[in-house]
Amino acid sequence: MKILNILWALLFIVSCSKKENHPYTFYYWKTNLKLDEEEKKVLNQATVPYLYTRFFDVDKIGGKFQPVAVITKDQSFQTDKQIVPTVFITNQTILGISQEEIKFLAESIHHLVQKKAEEYHLKINNEIQIDCDWTAGTRDDYFKFLKELQRVSGKEITCTLRLHQVKDKKQTGIPPVNKVYLMCYSTSSPLEKTNKNSILDVNILKSYLSKMEDYPIKKVEVALPIYSWGIITNHLDKHKLINALSKKDLENPNFKKISEYEAEVLKDGFYFGSYLNKGFKIKVEEISEEQLTDVIVFLQKKIPHFNIIYYQLDSKFVLDRKF
């Protein structure tokens, strides 16, 4: 009987530490909607019937609300997935906004989403997702905006949820939505001098989400990173990002490898579309399968059931990756 109890306990521990199969799909975050063959293939295999597609950003420029980088569409963008329009709003757009401006902003966003969906014959579902890194200072007006957008659009309004908005929920508040999308990336700034992976440091994520099970909104989907980049450091310790670099890109006779993910430029020249001088350092940050599994297993103990939305659908990031 004692042995049986031990076996049950071991079985329970193993089952708790095993990655389950979660339905998944992708974010699409390019301004020109187009799909190559690899992207179409991977998207067709996705088990969630939606593609979360960024339609435009909203910023406040010269005191006026402006749509930024509005989508265009290529003929190659064909999919059976329903499109979930996603709109990124800068925090400064919400800062000091009046009640009249909230109404204007909600109406303008709804109309532009509808216009682009009709113009490009996009099969959109009944949801608009808003992505905003709101703060304690903008929370009340942002939450009013979400309610107003729901009222004018008649759609289900959902929003993204960043790690600090979970950890500091008393200060940042709980958004008035039924479903949130937990963004499990950007754990630190890539422009800080650190040996941590700024896209995803699993220990930082776990500390921020240690009380995730107490979060009042129970319908939670999980956004996970599959993107990569290179952080270039010049002689003055200034940094810039080059998108979509991987450690394979460091295999170059003009680079001296410092570590598995770091190299020094030995010869001035154009690399990855940028001019880099001798002595510049390149640090690649990418996400391993082990990191993603670690996050998923951790979240399974915090969130009852969740879909995964990988950020982002791009052949550079999906090639050779198992979903």
PDB file of N, CA and C in Angstrom, residues 232 234 240 242 265 267-278 280:
ATOM      1  N   ILE A 232      23.382  45.240 -31.365  1.00  0.00           N
ATOM      2  CA  ILE A 232      24.691  45.743 -31.798  1.00  0.00           C
ATOM      3  C   ILE A 232      25.160  46.790 -30.790  1.00  0.00           C
ATOM      4  N   ASN A 234      28.180  49.631 -30.130  1.00  0.00           N
ATOM      5  CA  ASN A 234      29.312  50.318 -30.760  1.00  0.00           C
ATOM      6  C   ASN A 234      30.386  50.683 -29.734  1.00  0.00           C
ATOM      7  N   LYS A 240      21.867  49.195 -30.798  1.00  0.00           N
ATOM      8  CA  LYS A 240      20.742  49.209 -31.740  1.00  0.00           C
ATOM      9  C   LYS A 240      20.362  47.771 -32.055  1.00  0.00           C
ATOM     10  N   ILE A 242      18.941  44.767 -34.632  1.00  0.00           N
ATOM     11  CA  ILE A 242      18.738  44.279 -36.005  1.00  0.00           C
ATOM     12  C   ILE A 242      17.816  43.078 -35.892  1.00  0.00           C
ATOM     13  N   VAL A 265      33.004  42.208 -34.487  1.00  0.00           N
ATOM     14  CA  VAL A 265      33.265  42.468 -35.913  1.00  0.00           C
ATOM     15  C   VAL A 265      34.763  42.716 -36.088  1.00  0.00           C
ATOM     16  N   LYS A 267      36.120  43.315 -39.298  1.00  0.00           N
ATOM     17  CA  LYS A 267      36.353  44.092 -40.513  1.00  0.00           C
ATOM     18  C   LYS A 267      35.148  44.987 -40.791  1.00  0.00           C
ATOM     19  N   ASP A 268      35.391  46.300 -41.034  1.00  0.00           N
ATOM     20  CA  ASP A 268      34.308  47.222 -41.399  1.00  0.00           C
ATOM     21  C   ASP A 268      33.537  46.678 -42.594  1.00  0.00           C
ATOM     22  N   GLY A 269      32.230  46.916 -42.612  1.00  0.00           N
ATOM     23  CA  GLY A 269      31.457  46.493 -43.782  1.00  0.00           C
ATOM     24  C   GLY A 269      29.966  46.474 -43.514  1.00  0.00           C
ATOM     25  N   PHE A 270      29.205  46.158 -44.584  1.00  0.00           N
ATOM     26  CA  PHE A 270      27.751  46.019 -44.462  1.00  0.00           C
ATOM     27  C   PHE A 270      27.417  44.589 -44.044  1.00  0.00           C
ATOM     28  N   TYR A 271      26.706  44.473 -42.954  1.00  0.00           N
ATOM     29  CA  TYR A 271      26.243  43.173 -42.473  1.00  0.00           C
ATOM     30  C   TYR A 271      24.772  43.317 -42.092  1.00  0.00           C
ATOM     31  N   PHE A 272      23.951  42.413 -42.591  1.00  0.00           N
ATOM     32  CA  PHE A 272      22.510  42.404 -42.251  1.00  0.00           C
ATOM     33  C   PHE A 272      21.857  43.761 -42.571  1.00  0.00           C
ATOM     34  N   GLY A 273      22.313  44.408 -43.637  1.00  0.00           N
ATOM     35  CA  GLY A 273      21.703  45.682 -44.067  1.00  0.00           C
ATOM     36  C   GLY A 273      22.163  46.896 -43.289  1.00  0.00           C
ATOM     37  N   SER A 274      23.142  46.723 -42.386  1.00  0.00           N
ATOM     38  CA  SER A 274      23.670  47.857 -41.614  1.00  0.00           C
ATOM     39  C   SER A 274      25.188  47.906 -41.747  1.00  0.00           C
ATOM     40  N   TYR A 275      25.742  49.122 -41.687  1.00  0.00           N
ATOM     41  CA  TYR A 275      27.197  49.263 -41.737  1.00  0.00           C
ATOM     42  C   TYR A 275      27.733  49.127 -40.314  1.00  0.00           C
ATOM     43  N   LEU A 276      28.594  48.130 -40.114  1.00  0.00           N
ATOM     44  CA  LEU A 276      29.174  47.872 -38.795  1.00  0.00           C
ATOM     45  C   LEU A 276      30.685  48.038 -38.862  1.00  0.00           C
ATOM     46  N   ASN A 277      31.229  48.732 -37.871  1.00  0.00           N
ATOM     47  CA  ASN A 277      32.679  48.956 -37.812  1.00  0.00           C
ATOM     48  C   ASN A 277      33.396  47.845 -37.065  1.00  0.00           C
ATOM     49  N   LYS A 278      34.666  47.718 -37.356  1.00  0.00           N
ATOM     50  CA  LYS A 278      35.534  46.793 -36.622  1.00  0.00           C
ATOM     51  C   LYS A 278      35.451  47.115 -35.129  1.00  0.00           C
ATOM     52  N   PHE A 280      32.812  46.500 -33.225  1.00  0.00           N
ATOM     53  CA  PHE A 280      31.419  46.441 -32.776  1.00  0.00           C
ATOM     54  C   PHE A 280      31.126  45.033 -32.275  1.00  0.00           C
TER      55      PHE A 280
END
